[in-house]
mmCIF file of C-alpha atoms and ligand atoms in Angstrom:
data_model
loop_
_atom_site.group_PDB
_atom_site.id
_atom_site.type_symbol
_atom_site.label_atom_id
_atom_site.label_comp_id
_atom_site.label_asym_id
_atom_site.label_seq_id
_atom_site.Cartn_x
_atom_site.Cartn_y
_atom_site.Cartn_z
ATOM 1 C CA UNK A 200 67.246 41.879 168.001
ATOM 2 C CA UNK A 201 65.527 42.703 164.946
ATOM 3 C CA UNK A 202 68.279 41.855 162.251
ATOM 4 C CA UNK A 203 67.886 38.174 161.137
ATOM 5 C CA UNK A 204 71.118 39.371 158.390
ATOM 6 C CA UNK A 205 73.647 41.630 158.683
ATOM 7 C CA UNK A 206 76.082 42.382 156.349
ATOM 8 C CA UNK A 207 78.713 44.204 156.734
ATOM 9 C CA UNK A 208 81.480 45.637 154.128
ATOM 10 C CA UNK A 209 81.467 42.604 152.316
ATOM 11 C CA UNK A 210 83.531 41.839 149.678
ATOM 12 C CA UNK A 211 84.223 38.738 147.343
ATOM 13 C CA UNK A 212 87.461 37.910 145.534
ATOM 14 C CA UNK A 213 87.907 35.329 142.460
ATOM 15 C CA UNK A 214 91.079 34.708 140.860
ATOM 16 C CA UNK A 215 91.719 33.613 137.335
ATOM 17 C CA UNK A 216 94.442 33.710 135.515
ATOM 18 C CA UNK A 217 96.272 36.237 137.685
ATOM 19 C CA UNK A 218 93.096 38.397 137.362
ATOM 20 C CA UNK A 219 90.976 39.406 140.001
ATOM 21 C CA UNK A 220 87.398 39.276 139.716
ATOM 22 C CA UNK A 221 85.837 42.045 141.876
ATOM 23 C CA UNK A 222 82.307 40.338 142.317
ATOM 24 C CA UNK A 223 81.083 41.815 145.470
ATOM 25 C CA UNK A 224 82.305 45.340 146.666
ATOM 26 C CA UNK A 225 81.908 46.620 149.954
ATOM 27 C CA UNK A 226 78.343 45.410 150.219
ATOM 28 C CA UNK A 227 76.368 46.164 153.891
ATOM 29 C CA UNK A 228 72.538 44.852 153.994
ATOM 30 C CA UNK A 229 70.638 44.343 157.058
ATOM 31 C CA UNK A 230 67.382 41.959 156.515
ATOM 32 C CA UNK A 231 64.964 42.226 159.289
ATOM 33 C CA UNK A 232 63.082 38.873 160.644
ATOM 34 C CA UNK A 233 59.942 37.640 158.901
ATOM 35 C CA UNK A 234 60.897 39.703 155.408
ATOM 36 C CA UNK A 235 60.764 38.688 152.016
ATOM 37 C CA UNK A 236 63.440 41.074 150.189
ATOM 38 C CA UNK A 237 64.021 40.881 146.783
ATOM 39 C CA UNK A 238 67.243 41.216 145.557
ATOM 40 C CA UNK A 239 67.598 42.116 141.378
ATOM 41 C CA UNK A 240 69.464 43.219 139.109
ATOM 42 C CA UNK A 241 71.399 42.080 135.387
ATOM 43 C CA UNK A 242 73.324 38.584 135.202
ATOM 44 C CA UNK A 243 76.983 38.976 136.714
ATOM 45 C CA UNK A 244 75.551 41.644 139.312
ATOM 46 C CA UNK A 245 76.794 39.506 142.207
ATOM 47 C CA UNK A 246 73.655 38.192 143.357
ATOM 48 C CA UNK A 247 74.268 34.593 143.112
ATOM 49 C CA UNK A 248 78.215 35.183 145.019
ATOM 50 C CA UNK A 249 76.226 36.800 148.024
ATOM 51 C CA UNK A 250 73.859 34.167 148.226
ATOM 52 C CA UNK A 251 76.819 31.812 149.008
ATOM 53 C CA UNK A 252 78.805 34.181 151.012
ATOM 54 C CA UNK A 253 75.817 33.966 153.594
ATOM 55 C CA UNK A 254 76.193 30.642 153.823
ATOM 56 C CA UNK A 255 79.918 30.894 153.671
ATOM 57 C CA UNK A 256 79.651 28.258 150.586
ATOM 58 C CA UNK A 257 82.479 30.734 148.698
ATOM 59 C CA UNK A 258 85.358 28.015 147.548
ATOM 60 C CA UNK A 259 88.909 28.528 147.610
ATOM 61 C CA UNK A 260 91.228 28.745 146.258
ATOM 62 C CA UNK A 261 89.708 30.571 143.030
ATOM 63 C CA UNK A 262 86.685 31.949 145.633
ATOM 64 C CA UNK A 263 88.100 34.168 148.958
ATOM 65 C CA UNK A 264 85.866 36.598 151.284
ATOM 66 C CA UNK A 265 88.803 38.964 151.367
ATOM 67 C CA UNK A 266 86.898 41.964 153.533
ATOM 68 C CA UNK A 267 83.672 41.948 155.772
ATOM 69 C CA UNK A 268 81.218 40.250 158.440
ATOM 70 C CA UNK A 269 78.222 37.780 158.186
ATOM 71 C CA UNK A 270 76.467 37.967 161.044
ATOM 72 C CA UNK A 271 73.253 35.732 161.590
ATOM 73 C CA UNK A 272 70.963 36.383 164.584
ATOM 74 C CA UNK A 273 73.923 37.795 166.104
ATOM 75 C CA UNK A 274 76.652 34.598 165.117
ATOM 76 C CA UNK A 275 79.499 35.475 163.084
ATOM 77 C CA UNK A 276 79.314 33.061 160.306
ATOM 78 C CA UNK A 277 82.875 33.678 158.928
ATOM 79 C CA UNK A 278 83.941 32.436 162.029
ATOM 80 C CA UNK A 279 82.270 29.214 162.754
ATOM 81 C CA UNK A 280 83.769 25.980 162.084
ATOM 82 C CA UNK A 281 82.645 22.971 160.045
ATOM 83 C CA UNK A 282 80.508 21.745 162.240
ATOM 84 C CA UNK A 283 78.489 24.530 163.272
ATOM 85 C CA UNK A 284 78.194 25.045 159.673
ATOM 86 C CA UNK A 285 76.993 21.644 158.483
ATOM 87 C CA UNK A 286 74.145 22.711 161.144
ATOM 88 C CA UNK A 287 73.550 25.916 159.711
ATOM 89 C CA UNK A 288 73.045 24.935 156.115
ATOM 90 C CA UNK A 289 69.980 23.082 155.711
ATOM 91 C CA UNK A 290 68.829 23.754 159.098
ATOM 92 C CA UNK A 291 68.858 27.792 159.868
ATOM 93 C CA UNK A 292 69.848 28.825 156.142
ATOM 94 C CA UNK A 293 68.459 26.368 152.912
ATOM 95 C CA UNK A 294 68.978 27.495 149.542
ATOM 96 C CA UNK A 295 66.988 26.730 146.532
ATOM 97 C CA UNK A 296 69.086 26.959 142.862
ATOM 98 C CA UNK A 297 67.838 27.838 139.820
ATOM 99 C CA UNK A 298 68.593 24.705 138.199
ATOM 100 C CA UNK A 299 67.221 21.575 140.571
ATOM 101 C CA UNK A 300 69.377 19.543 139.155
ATOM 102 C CA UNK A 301 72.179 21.231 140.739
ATOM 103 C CA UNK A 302 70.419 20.352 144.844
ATOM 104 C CA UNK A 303 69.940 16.983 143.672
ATOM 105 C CA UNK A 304 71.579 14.021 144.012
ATOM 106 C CA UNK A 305 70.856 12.110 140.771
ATOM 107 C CA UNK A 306 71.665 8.369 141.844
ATOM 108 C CA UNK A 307 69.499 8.994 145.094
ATOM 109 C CA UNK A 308 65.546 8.444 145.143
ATOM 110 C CA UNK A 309 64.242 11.906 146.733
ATOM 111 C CA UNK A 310 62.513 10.698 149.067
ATOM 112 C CA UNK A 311 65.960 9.593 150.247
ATOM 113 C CA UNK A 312 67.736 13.110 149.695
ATOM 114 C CA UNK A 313 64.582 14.752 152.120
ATOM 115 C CA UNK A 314 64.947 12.154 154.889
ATOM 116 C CA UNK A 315 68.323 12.388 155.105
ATOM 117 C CA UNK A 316 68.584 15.828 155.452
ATOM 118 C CA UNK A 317 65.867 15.225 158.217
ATOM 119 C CA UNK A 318 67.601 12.241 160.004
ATOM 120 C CA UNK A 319 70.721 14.594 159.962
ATOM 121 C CA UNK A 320 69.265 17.903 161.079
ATOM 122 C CA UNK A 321 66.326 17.219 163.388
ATOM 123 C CA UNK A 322 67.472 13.559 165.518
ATOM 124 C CA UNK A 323 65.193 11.399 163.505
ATOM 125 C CA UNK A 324 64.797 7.533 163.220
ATOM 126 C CA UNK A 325 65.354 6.750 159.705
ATOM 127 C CA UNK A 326 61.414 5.027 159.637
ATOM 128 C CA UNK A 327 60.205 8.914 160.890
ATOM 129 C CA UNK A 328 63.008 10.760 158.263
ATOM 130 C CA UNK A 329 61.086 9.015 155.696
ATOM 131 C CA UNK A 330 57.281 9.721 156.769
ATOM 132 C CA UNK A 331 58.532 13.300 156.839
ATOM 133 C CA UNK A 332 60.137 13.183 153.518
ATOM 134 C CA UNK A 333 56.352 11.397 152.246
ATOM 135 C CA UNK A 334 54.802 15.179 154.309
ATOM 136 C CA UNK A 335 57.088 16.837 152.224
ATOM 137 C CA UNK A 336 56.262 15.872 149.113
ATOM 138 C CA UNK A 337 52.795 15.871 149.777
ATOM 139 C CA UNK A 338 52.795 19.072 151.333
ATOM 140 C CA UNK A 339 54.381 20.229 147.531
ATOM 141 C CA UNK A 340 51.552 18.634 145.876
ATOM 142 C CA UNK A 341 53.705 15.370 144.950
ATOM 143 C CA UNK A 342 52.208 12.210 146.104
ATOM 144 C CA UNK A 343 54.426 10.536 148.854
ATOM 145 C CA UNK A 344 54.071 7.284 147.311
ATOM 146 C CA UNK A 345 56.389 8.863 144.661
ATOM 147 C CA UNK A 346 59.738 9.407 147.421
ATOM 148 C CA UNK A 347 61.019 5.913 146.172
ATOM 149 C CA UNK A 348 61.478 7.532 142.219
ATOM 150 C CA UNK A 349 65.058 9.342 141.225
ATOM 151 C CA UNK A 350 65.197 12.450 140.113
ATOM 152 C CA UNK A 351 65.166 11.870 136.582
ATOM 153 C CA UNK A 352 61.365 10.241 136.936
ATOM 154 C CA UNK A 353 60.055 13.517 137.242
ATOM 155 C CA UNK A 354 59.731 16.908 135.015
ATOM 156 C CA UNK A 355 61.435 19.943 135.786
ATOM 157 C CA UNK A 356 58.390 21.470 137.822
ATOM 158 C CA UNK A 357 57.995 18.833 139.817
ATOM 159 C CA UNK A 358 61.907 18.545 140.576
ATOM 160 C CA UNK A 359 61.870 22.180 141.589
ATOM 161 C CA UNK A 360 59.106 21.322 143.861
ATOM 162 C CA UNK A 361 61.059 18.045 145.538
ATOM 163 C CA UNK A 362 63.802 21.129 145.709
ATOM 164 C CA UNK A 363 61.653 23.553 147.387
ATOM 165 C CA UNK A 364 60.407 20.151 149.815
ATOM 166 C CA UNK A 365 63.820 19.376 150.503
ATOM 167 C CA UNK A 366 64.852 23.194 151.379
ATOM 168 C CA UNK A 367 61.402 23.670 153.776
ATOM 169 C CA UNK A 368 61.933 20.068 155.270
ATOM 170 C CA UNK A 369 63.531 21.725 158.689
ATOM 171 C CA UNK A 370 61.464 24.690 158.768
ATOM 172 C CA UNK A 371 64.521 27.134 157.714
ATOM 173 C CA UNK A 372 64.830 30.431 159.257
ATOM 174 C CA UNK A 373 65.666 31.735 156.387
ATOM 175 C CA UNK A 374 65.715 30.690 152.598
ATOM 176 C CA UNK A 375 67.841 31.744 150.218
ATOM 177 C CA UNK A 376 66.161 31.045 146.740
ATOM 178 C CA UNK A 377 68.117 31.951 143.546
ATOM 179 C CA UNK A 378 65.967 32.569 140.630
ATOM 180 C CA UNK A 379 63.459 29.588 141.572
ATOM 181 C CA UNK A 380 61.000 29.952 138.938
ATOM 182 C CA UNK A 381 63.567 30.982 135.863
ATOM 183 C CA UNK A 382 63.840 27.263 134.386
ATOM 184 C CA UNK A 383 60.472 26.752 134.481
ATOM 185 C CA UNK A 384 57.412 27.298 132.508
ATOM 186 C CA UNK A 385 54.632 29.498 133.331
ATOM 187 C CA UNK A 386 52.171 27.860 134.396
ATOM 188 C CA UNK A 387 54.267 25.477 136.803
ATOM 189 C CA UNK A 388 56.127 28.935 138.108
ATOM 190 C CA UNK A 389 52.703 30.401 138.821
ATOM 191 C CA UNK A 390 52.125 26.920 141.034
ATOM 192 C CA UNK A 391 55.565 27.090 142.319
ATOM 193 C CA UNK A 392 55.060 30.579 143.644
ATOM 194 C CA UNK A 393 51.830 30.214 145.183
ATOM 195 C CA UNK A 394 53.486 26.964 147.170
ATOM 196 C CA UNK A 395 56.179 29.059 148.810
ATOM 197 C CA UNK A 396 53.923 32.125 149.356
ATOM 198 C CA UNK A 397 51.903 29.502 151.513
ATOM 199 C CA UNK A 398 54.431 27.762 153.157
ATOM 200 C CA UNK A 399 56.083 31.209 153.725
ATOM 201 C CA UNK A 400 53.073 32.363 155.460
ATOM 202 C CA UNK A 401 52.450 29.167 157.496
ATOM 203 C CA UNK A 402 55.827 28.851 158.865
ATOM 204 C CA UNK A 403 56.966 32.800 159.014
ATOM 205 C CA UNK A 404 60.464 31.903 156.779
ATOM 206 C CA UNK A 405 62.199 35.011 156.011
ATOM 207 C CA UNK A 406 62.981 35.043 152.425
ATOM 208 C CA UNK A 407 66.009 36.388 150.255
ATOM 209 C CA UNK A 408 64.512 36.207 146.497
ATOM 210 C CA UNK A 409 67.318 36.773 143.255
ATOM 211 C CA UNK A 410 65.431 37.278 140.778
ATOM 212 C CA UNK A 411 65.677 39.621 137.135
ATOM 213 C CA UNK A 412 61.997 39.753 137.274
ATOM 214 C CA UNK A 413 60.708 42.891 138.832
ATOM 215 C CA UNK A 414 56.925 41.973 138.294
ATOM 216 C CA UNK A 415 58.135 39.000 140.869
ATOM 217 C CA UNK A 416 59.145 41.398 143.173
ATOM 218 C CA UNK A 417 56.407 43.415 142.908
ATOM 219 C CA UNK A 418 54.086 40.377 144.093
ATOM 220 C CA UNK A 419 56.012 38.554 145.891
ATOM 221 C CA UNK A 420 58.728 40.884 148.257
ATOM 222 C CA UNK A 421 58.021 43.247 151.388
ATOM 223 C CA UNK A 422 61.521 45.234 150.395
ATOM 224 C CA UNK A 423 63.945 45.424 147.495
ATOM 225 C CA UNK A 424 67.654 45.859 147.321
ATOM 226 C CA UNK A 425 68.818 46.659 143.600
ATOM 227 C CA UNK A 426 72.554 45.226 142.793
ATOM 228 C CA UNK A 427 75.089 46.420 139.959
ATOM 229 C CA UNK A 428 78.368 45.227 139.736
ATOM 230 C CA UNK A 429 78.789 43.921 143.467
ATOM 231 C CA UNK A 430 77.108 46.824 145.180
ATOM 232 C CA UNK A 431 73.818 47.614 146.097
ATOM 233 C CA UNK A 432 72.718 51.108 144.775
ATOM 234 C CA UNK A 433 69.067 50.827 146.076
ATOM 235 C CA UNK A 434 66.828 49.925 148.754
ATOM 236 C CA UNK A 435 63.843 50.350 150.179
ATOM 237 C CA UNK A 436 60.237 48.626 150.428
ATOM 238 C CA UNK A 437 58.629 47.977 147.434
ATOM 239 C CA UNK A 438 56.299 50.945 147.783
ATOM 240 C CA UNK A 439 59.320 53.224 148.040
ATOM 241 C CA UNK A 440 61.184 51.594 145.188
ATOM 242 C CA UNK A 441 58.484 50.973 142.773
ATOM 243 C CA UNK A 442 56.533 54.263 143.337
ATOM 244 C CA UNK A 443 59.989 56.280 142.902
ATOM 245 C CA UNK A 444 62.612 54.608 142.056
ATOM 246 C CA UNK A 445 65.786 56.808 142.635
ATOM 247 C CA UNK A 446 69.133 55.163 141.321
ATOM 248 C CA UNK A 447 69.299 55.427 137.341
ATOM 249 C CA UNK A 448 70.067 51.990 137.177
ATOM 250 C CA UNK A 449 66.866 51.109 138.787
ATOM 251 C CA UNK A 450 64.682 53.639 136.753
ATOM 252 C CA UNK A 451 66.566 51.739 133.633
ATOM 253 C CA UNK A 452 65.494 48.605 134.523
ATOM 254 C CA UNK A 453 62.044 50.077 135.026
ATOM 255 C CA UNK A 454 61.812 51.650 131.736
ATOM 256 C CA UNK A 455 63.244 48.362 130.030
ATOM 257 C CA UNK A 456 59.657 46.722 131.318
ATOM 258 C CA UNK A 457 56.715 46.261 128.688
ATOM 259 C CA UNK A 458 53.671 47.462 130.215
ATOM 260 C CA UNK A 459 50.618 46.104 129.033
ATOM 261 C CA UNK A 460 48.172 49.638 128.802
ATOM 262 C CA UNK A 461 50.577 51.081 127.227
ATOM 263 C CA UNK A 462 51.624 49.762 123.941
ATOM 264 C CA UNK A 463 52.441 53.091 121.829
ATOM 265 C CA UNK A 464 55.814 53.198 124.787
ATOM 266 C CA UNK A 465 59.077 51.875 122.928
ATOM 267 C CA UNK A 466 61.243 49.682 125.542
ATOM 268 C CA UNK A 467 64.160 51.766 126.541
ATOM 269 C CA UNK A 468 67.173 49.261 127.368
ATOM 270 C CA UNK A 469 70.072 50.400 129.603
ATOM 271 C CA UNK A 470 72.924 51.251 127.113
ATOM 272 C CA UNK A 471 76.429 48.796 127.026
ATOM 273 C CA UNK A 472 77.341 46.251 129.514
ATOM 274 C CA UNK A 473 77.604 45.947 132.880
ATOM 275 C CA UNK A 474 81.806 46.823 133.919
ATOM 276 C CA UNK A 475 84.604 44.089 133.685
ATOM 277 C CA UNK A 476 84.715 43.049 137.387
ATOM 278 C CA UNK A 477 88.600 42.390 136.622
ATOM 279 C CA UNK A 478 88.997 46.353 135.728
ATOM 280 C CA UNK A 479 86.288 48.243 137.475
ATOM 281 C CA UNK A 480 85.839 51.849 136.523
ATOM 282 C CA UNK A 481 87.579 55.166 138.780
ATOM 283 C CA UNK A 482 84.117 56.738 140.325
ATOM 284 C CA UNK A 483 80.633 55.268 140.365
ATOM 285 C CA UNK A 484 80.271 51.944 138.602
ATOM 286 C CA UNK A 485 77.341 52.780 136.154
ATOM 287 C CA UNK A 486 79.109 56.361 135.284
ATOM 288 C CA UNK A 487 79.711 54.766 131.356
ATOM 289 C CA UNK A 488 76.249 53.747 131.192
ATOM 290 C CA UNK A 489 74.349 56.526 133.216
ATOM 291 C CA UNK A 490 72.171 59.338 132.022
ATOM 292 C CA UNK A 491 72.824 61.509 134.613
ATOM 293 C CA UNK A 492 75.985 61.412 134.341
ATOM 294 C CA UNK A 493 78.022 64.311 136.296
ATOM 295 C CA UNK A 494 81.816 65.318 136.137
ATOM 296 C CA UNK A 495 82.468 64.172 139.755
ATOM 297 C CA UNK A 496 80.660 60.693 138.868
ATOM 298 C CA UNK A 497 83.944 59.711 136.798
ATOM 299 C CA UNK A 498 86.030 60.570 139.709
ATOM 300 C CA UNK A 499 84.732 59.843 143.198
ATOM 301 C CA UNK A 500 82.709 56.628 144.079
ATOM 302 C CA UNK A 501 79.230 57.708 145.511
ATOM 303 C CA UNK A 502 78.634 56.894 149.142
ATOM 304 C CA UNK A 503 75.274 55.285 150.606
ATOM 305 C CA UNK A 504 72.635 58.346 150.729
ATOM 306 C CA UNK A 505 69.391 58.204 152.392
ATOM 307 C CA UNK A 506 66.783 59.869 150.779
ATOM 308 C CA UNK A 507 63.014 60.163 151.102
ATOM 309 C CA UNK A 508 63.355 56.727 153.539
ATOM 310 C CA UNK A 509 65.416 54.872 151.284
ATOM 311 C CA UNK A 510 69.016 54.385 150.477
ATOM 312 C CA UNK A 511 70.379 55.684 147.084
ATOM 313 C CA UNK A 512 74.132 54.954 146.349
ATOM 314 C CA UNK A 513 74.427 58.077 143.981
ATOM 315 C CA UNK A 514 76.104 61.565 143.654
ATOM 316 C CA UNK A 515 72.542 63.036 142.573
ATOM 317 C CA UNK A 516 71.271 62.546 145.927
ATOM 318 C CA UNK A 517 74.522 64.111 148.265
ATOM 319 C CA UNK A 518 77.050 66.700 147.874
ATOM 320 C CA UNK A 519 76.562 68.669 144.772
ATOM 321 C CA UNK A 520 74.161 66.775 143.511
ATOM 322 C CA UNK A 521 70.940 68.384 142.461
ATOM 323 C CA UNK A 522 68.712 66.439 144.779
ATOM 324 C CA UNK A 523 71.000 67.075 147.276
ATOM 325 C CA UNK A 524 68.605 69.419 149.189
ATOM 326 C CA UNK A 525 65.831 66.107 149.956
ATOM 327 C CA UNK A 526 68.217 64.026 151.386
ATOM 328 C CA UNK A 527 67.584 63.074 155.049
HETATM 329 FE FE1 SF4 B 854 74.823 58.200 137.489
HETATM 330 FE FE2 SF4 B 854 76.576 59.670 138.799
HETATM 331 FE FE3 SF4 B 854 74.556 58.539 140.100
HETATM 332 FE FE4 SF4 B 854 76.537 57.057 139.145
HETATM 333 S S1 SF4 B 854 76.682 58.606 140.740
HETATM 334 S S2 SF4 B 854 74.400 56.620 138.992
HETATM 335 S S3 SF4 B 854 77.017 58.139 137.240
HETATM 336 S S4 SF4 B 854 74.428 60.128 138.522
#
């Protein structure tokens, strides 16, 4: 089997005060093994709710997968129990946050927080969960004589490292990292990349990467899914998606990129705001904010197309659109 994910018809309730927040809509992604997709798109896209769906980490009773399967390498994850998921998290599936302080446990040393995870996951003695957690941080450039300090002993780089040690401690499958780099500063998210370029290459981890950044993509990703308000309207490799990008919303966020040979170019931002999740629009969800606009746009929602290789979730590319002839 070649499908490490597979998502099908997904979709993600919240409720607040009787309100219900549409956050992901009838999403389907398949991620191969060994990839590194990227995943981007504007805050409140849905990117972070997915990221916990796969790990079914979505809390009741405000949080409900209301529609949809999870399957990973070929196990329904909606349907396991809490066992089988205490072994999947951490194990199969780690996550890194953007904020490290949210993965760690402040009143715990780290070396601690790596060994248990260790101890817990892979059968270890507690004298070998510690060596390991020592590896770990050494193998993030953190000496190991430093596993007996608390989180607060170290700067936010270097915490985001003990994250990234504590998420590659049992080899995941696959990693889940949520705007990794976004809290830090440049020079430490240069370092940070590199590390998990190199331990992503040593230790073939496939890779889900949210991000807003698409020059991280661009480096970093084999394919890219864009997501607007719970959907994914784009995908394709990077080649595809960065040498034509079809969806408007992805040429918007292209053309809201500085680029640095060509400084006479004004920016040109994506008009308004992304849809109220509690009151999403009849028709295609970016139809108020779209250049392209068409009349059936503010009437039917556009179905997946695929076009020149990749998918396009967009009237211009099926039925009357006028790019309707390419589509394959
Ligand atoms: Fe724009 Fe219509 Fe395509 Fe939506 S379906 S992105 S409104 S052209």
């Amino acid at each position: 089997m070649d499908n490490l994910l597979e998502i099908r018809d997904l979709a993600v309730h919240y409720y607040s005060n009787r309100k219900v927040v549409e956050a992901v809509n009838h999403l389907s992604l398949d991620m191969k093994k060994g990839t590194v997709l990227g995943l981007v798109g504007e805050t409140g896209a849905g990117k972070t709710t997915l990221a916990l769906s796969i790990v079914n980490m979505i809390r009741g009773p405000q949080g409900k997968i209301v529609q949809g399967s999870l399957r990973f390498n070929g196990k329904d994850i909606l349907a396991m129990g809490r066992q089988e998921l205490r072994g999947l998290r951490g194990k199969d599936i780690a996550m890194i946050f953007q904020d490290p302080m949210t993965a760690l446990n402040p009143v715990l040393p780290v070396g601690d927080q790596i060994a248990e995870t260790v101890i817990r996951h892979e059968g270890l003695t507690r004298a070998q969960g510690w060596k390991k957690a020592e590896e770990m941080l050494e193998t993030v450039g953190i000496p190991g004589i430093r596993s007996r300090e608390y989180p607060h002993q170290f700067s936010g780089g270097m915490k985001q490292r003990v994250v990234i040690a504590l998420a590659l401690a049992c080899n995941p499958v696959l990693l889940l990292a949520d705007e990794p780099t976004t809290a830090l500063d440049v020079t430490i998210q240069a370092q940070v990349l590199d590390l998990m370029r190199k331990l992503i290459r040593e230790n073939g981890t496939s890779v889900l990467f949210i991000t807003h950044s698409l020059g991280l993509v661009a480096e970093n990703c084999d394919e890219v899914a864009t997501m607007y308000a719970g959907e994914i309207v784009e995908y394709g490799t990077v080649d595809q998606v960065f040498g034509r990008p079809l969806h408007p919303y992805t040429r918007g966020l292209f053309g809201s990129l500085p680029r640095l040979r060509d400084s006479q170019r004004r920016l040109t931002p994506i008009p308004g705001l992304m849809p109220d999740p509690t009151a999403l629009p009849r028709g295609c969800y970016f139809a108020p904010r779209c250049p392209d606009k068409m009349p059936v746009c503010g009437e039917i929602h556009p179905r997946d197309h695929l076009f020149e290789g990749h998918r396009v979730k967009c009237h211009l590319y099926g039925g009357n659109g006028r790019e309707a002839g390419n589509e394959r």
